[in-house]
XYZ file of C-alpha atoms in Angstrom:
343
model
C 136.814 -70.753 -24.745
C 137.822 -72.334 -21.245
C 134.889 -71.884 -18.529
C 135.363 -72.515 -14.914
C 132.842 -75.002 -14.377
C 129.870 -76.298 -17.155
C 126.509 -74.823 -17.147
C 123.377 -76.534 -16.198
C 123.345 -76.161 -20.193
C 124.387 -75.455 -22.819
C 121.438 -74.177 -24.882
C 120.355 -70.804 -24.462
C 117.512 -68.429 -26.070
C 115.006 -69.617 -28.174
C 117.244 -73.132 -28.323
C 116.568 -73.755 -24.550
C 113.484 -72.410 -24.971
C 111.362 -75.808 -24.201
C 112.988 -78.482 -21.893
C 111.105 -81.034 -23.752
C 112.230 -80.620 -27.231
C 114.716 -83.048 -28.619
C 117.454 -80.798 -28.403
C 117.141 -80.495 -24.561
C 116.146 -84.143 -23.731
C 119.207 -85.404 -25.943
C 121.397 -82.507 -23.961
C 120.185 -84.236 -20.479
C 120.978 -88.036 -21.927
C 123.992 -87.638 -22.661
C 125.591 -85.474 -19.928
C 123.864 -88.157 -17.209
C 125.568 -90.943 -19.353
C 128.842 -88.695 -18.997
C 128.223 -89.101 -15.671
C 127.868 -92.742 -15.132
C 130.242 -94.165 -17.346
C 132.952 -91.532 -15.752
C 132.003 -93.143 -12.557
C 131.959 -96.848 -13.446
C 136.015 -96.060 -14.815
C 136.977 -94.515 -11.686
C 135.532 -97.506 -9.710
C 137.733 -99.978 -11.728
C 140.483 -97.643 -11.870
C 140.496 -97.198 -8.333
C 139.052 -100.591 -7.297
C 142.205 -101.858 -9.025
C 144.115 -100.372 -6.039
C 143.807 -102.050 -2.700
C 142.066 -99.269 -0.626
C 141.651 -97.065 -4.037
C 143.407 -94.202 -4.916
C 143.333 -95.109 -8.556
C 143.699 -92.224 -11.211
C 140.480 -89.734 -11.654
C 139.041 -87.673 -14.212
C 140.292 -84.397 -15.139
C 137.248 -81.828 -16.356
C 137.515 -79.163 -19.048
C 134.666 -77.388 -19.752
C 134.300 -74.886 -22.735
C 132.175 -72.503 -25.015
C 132.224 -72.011 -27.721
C 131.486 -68.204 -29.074
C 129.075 -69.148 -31.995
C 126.862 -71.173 -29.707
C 126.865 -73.794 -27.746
C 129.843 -75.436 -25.376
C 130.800 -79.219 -24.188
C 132.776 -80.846 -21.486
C 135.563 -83.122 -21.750
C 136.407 -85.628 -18.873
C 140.238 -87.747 -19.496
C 141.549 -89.759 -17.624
C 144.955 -90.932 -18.031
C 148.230 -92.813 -16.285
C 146.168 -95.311 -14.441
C 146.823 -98.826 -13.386
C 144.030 -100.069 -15.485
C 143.508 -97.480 -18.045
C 146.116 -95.502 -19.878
C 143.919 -93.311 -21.072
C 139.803 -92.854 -20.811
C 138.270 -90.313 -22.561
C 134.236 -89.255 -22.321
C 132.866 -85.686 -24.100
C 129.765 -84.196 -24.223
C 129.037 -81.537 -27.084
C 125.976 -79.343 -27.707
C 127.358 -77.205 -30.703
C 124.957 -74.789 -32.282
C 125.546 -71.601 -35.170
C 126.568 -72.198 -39.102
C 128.925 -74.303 -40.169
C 130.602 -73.735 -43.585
C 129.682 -76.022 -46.788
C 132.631 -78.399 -46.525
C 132.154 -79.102 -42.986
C 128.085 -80.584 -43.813
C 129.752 -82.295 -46.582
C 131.759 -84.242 -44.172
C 128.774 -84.683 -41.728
C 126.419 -86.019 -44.524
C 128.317 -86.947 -47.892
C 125.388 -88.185 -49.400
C 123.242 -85.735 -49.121
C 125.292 -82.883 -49.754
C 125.207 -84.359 -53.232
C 122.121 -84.475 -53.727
C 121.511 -81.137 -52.397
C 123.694 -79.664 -54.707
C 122.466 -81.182 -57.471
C 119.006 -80.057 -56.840
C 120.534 -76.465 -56.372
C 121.074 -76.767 -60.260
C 124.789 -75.339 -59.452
C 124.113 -72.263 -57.599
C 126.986 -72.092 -54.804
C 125.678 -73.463 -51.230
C 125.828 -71.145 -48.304
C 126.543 -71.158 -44.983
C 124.152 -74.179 -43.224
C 122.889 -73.253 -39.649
C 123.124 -76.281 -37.656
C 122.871 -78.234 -34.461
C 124.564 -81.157 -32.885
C 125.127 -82.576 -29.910
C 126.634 -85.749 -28.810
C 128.450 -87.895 -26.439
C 131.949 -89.795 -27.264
C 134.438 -92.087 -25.800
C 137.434 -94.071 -26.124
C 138.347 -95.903 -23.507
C 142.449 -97.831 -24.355
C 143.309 -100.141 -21.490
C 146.789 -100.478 -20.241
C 146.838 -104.687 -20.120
C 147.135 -105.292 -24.035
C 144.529 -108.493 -23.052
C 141.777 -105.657 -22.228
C 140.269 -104.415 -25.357
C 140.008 -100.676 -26.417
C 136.182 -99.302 -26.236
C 134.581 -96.731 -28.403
C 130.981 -95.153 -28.264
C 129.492 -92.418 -29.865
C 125.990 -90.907 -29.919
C 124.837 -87.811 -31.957
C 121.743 -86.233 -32.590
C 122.119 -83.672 -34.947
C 119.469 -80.681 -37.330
C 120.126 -78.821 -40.065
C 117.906 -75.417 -40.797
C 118.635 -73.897 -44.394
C 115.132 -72.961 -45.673
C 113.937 -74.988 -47.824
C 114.313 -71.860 -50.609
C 117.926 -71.367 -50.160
C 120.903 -72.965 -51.364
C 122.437 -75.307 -48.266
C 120.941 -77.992 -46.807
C 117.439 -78.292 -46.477
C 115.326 -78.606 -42.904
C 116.149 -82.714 -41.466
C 117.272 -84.141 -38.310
C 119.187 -87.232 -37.528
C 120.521 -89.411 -34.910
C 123.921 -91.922 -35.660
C 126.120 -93.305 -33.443
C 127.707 -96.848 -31.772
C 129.703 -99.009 -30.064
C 132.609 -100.773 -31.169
C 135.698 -103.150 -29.602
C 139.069 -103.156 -30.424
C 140.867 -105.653 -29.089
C 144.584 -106.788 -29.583
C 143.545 -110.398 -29.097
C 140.781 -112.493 -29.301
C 139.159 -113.933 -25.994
C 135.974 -115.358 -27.813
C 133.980 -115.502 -24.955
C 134.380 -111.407 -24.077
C 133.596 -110.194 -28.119
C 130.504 -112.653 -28.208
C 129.402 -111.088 -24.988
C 130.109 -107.402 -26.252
C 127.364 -108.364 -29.000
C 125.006 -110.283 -27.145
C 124.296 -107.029 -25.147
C 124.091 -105.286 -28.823
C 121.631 -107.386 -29.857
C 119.717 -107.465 -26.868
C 119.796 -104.074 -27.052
C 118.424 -103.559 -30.652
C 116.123 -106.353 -30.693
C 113.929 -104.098 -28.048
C 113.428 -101.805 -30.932
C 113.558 -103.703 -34.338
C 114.983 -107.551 -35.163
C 116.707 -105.855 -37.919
C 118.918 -103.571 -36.565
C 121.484 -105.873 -35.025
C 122.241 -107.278 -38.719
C 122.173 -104.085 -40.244
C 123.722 -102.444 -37.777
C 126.498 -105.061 -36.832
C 127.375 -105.018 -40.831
C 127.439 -101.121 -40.907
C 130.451 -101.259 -38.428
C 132.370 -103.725 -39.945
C 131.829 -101.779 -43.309
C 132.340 -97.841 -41.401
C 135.404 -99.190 -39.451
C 137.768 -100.552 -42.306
C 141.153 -99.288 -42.465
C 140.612 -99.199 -46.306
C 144.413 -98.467 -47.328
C 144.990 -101.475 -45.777
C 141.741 -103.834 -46.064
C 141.418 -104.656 -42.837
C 138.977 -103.341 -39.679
C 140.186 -101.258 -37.027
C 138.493 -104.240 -34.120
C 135.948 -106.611 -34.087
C 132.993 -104.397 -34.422
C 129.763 -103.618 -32.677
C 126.842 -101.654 -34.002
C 126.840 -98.419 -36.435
C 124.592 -96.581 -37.827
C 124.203 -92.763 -39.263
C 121.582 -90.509 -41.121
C 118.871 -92.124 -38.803
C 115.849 -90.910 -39.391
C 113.303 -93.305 -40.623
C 111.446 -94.028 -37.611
C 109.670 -91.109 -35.386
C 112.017 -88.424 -33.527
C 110.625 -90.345 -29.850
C 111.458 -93.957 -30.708
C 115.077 -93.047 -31.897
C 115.608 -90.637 -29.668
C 114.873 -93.559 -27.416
C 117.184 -96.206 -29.038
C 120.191 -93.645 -28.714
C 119.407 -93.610 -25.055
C 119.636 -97.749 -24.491
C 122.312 -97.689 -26.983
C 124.507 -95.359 -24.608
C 123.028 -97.257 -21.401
C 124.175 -100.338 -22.776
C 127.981 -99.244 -22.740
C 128.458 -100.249 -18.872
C 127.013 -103.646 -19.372
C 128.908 -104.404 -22.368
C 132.388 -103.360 -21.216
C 132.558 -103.517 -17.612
C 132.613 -107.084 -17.456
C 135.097 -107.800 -19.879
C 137.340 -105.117 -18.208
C 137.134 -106.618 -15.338
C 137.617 -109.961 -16.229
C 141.423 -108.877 -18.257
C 142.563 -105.847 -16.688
C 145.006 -108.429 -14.236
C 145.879 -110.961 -17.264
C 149.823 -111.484 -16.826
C 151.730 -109.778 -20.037
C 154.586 -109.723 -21.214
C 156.844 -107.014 -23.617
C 155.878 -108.798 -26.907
C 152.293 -108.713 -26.038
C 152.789 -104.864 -25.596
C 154.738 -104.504 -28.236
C 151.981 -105.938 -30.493
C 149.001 -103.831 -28.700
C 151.065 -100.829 -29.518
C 150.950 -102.021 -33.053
C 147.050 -102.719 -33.253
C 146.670 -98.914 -31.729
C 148.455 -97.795 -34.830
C 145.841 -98.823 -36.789
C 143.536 -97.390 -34.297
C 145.369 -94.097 -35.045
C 145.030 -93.692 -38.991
C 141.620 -94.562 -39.069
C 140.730 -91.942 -36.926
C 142.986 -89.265 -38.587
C 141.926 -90.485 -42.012
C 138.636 -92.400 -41.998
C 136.193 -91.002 -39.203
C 133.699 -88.471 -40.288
C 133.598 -87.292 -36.465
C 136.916 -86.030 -36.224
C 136.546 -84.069 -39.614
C 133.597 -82.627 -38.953
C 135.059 -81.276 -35.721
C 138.202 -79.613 -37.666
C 136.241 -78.438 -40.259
C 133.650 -76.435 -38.006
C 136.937 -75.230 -36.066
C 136.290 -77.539 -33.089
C 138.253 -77.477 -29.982
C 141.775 -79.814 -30.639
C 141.939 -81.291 -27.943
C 138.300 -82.744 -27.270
C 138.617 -84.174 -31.167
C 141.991 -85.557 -31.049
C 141.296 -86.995 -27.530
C 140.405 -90.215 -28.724
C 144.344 -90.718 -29.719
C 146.346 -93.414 -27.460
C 149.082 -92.298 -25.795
C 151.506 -94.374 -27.355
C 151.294 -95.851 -30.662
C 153.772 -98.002 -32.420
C 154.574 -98.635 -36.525
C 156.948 -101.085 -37.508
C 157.933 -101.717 -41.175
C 156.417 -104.804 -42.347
C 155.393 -106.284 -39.644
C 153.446 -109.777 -39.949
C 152.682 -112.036 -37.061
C 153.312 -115.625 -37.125
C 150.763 -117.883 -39.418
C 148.691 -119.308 -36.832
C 150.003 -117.286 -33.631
C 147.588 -115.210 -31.257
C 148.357 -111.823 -33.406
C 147.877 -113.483 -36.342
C 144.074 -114.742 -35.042
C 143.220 -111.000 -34.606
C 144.926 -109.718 -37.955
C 142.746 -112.394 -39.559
C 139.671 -111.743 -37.768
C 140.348 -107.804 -38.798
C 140.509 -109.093 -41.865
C 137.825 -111.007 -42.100
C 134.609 -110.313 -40.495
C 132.694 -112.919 -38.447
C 129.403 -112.959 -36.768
C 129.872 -113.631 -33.118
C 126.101 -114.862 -32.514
C-alpha cells in the first residue's frame, strides 16, 4: 500500500519494542546506507553535468498490511546511469510454506523430514534488507549489485514449519561488459580488505560462493566477475555478523565509486552498446530464473515493482551470438566462463 512519506520505522508493537534488538539496529543500517549510497549516485550523476542538474531519485514508500513496509529509491534516464535502483525492506507476518522453501532450500528439507510428513504450516517470519542494482549507461562502466538481509523465523519448535533461527546473507557483485583488469582487481581488494577485518577465510569462501550463486546454469557461464556471497549465516554470534553486514554495505561506495568514475566518460561506440545490451540479457534471466531474492518476494506477494526493479531498461537477445576468438567480448565471455581470482 502506497504511503505519503516512510515512517521513522517500520516496526511497530512488540517488534519495535526495544531499539537495540537486532531487528531495529539492522532497520537503522540499512536505511542510513540507503541514504548514502543514494547520495554518492546523485553526486556522480549530477557531477557529470557541468553545474549539475543530473537526474535524482524518485521515492516510493509503502506498507504492507501484514506487517511491515520498505522504501524504494530509482533513479533512471541519467547521463551516467540509466537506471539506479536502492530498497530498503522490513517485512514482518507469515509467509506460506513455498515461499521459506525458496528463502532456505536446505533447510526446508530437513525440516520436513524431521516433521515425519505431517504438512508444514504457515511460518511467521521476519526480514529485512537493503538491495541495489546500479546499470551504467557507458557499456565501459560495469553494472553493481549489493544485497544485505537479516532475516528470523518463529514456528515453535512443536509445530510443523520452520523451527526458531536467524540469519544474515548478502553481497556484492560486478558485472561488467568488459574487462578493465585494474577496476575488477580493485572491486576485490576492497572485498578482501573488508572480510579479512573479520575472518581470513571469508574472502575465499565467500569470493567462491559468488562465482558458484551467480552462474547462469542453462548456459554455464556467470552473470559478471563476482564479488563476495554468502547466505544462511549464522555461525558466529548475532553482534559480530550483524557487524560484518554493516562493513559489507559500507564498503559499496569505496568499491564502486572509483571505478565509476574512472569509465563513466570512456568514448563508445554502437557495437560496444550493442554488446552491453547483450551481457544485460544475461543479467536478466538470472534474475528471473536463478535469484532466490526475487522469488521469495513473489512468493510472499511482494510489491512488483520494488522486486523487478533490479531489471535494465533495455536488454538485448540475439540468436547465436558469439564474439570474435580473441576480441574484447570474447575476454569477458571467457572470463564468465571461467572464473579467476583477481588477487
Amino acid at each position: 500500500m502506497p504511503e505519503p512519506a516512510a515512517p521513522a520505522t517500520f516496526l511497530r508493537g512488540e517488534e519495535g519494542a526495544s531499539p537495540e534488538s537486532a531487528r531495529a539496529r539492522f532497520e537503522r543500517m540499512i536505511r542510513r546506507v540507503q541514504a548514502d549510497v543514494c547520495a554518492e549516485l546523485e553526486a556522480v550523476e549530477g557531477g557529470a553535468i557541468d553545474g549539475g542538474g543530473g537526474a535524482l531519485f524518485r521515492e516510493d514508500a509503502w506498507t504492507r498490511p501484514g506487517g511491515g513496509g520498505g522504501i524504494s529509491r530509482v533513479l533512471q534516464g541519467g547521463r551516467v546511469f540509466e537506471k539506479a535502483a536502492v530498497n530498503v525492506s522490513v517485512v514482518y507476518g507469515v509467509m506460506p510454506p513455498e515461499a521459506y522453501r525458496a528463502a532456505r532450500p536446505e533447510a526446508a528439507a530437513a525440516t520436513a523430514e524431521a516433521a515425519g510428513g505431517e504438512k508444514a504450516g504457515p511460518v511467521p517470519f521476519f526480514a529485512a534488507g537493503v538491495s541495489s542494482v546500479i546499470h551504467p549507461v557507458n557499456p565501459f562502466a560495469p553494472t553493481m549489485h549489493f544485497n544485505y538481509r537479516y532475516f528470523e523465523t518463529e514456528a515453535p519448535e512443536d509445530a510443523p514449519g520452520a523451527p526458531r533461527q536467524w540469519w544474515f546473507g548478502g553481497g556484492t557483485d560486478l558485472t561488467p561488459s568488459y574487462i578493465i583488469e585494474e577496476d575488477i582487481r580493485h572491486f576485490h581488494s576492497v572485498q578482501k580488505q573488508t572480510c579479512d577485518k573479520f575472518d581470513p577465510s571469508f574472502y575465499p569462501r565467500f569470493k567462491k560462493w559468488c562465482d558458484d550463486y551467480f552462474c547462469i546454469k542453462h548456459r554455464g557461464e556467470r552473470r559478471g566477475v563476482g564479488g563476495i556471497f554468502f547466505d544462511d549465516l549464522n555461525d558466529y554470534d548475532q553482534d559480530t555478523l550483524l557487524q560484518f553486514a554493516t562493513e559489507c554495505a559500507d564498503s559499496v561506495l569505496p568499491a564502486y565509486i572509483p571505478i565509476i568514475e574512472r569509465c563513466k566518460d570512456i568514448p563508445f561506440n554502437d557495437e560496444h552498446k550493442a554488446w552491453q545490451q547483450l551481457r544485460r540479457g544475461r543479467y536478466v534471466e538470472f534474475n528471473l530464473v536463478y535469484d532466490r531474492g526475487t522469488t521469495f518476494g513473489l512468493k510472499t506477494g511482494g510489491r512488483i515493482e520494488s522486486i523487478l526493479v533490479s531489471l535494465p531498461l533495455t536488454a538485448r537477445w540475439e540468436y547465436d551470438h558469439k564474439p570474435e576468438v580473441g576480441s574484447e567480448e570474447w575476454k569477458l565471455l571467457d572470463t564468465c566462463i571461467n572464473p579467476k581470482e583477481w588477487i
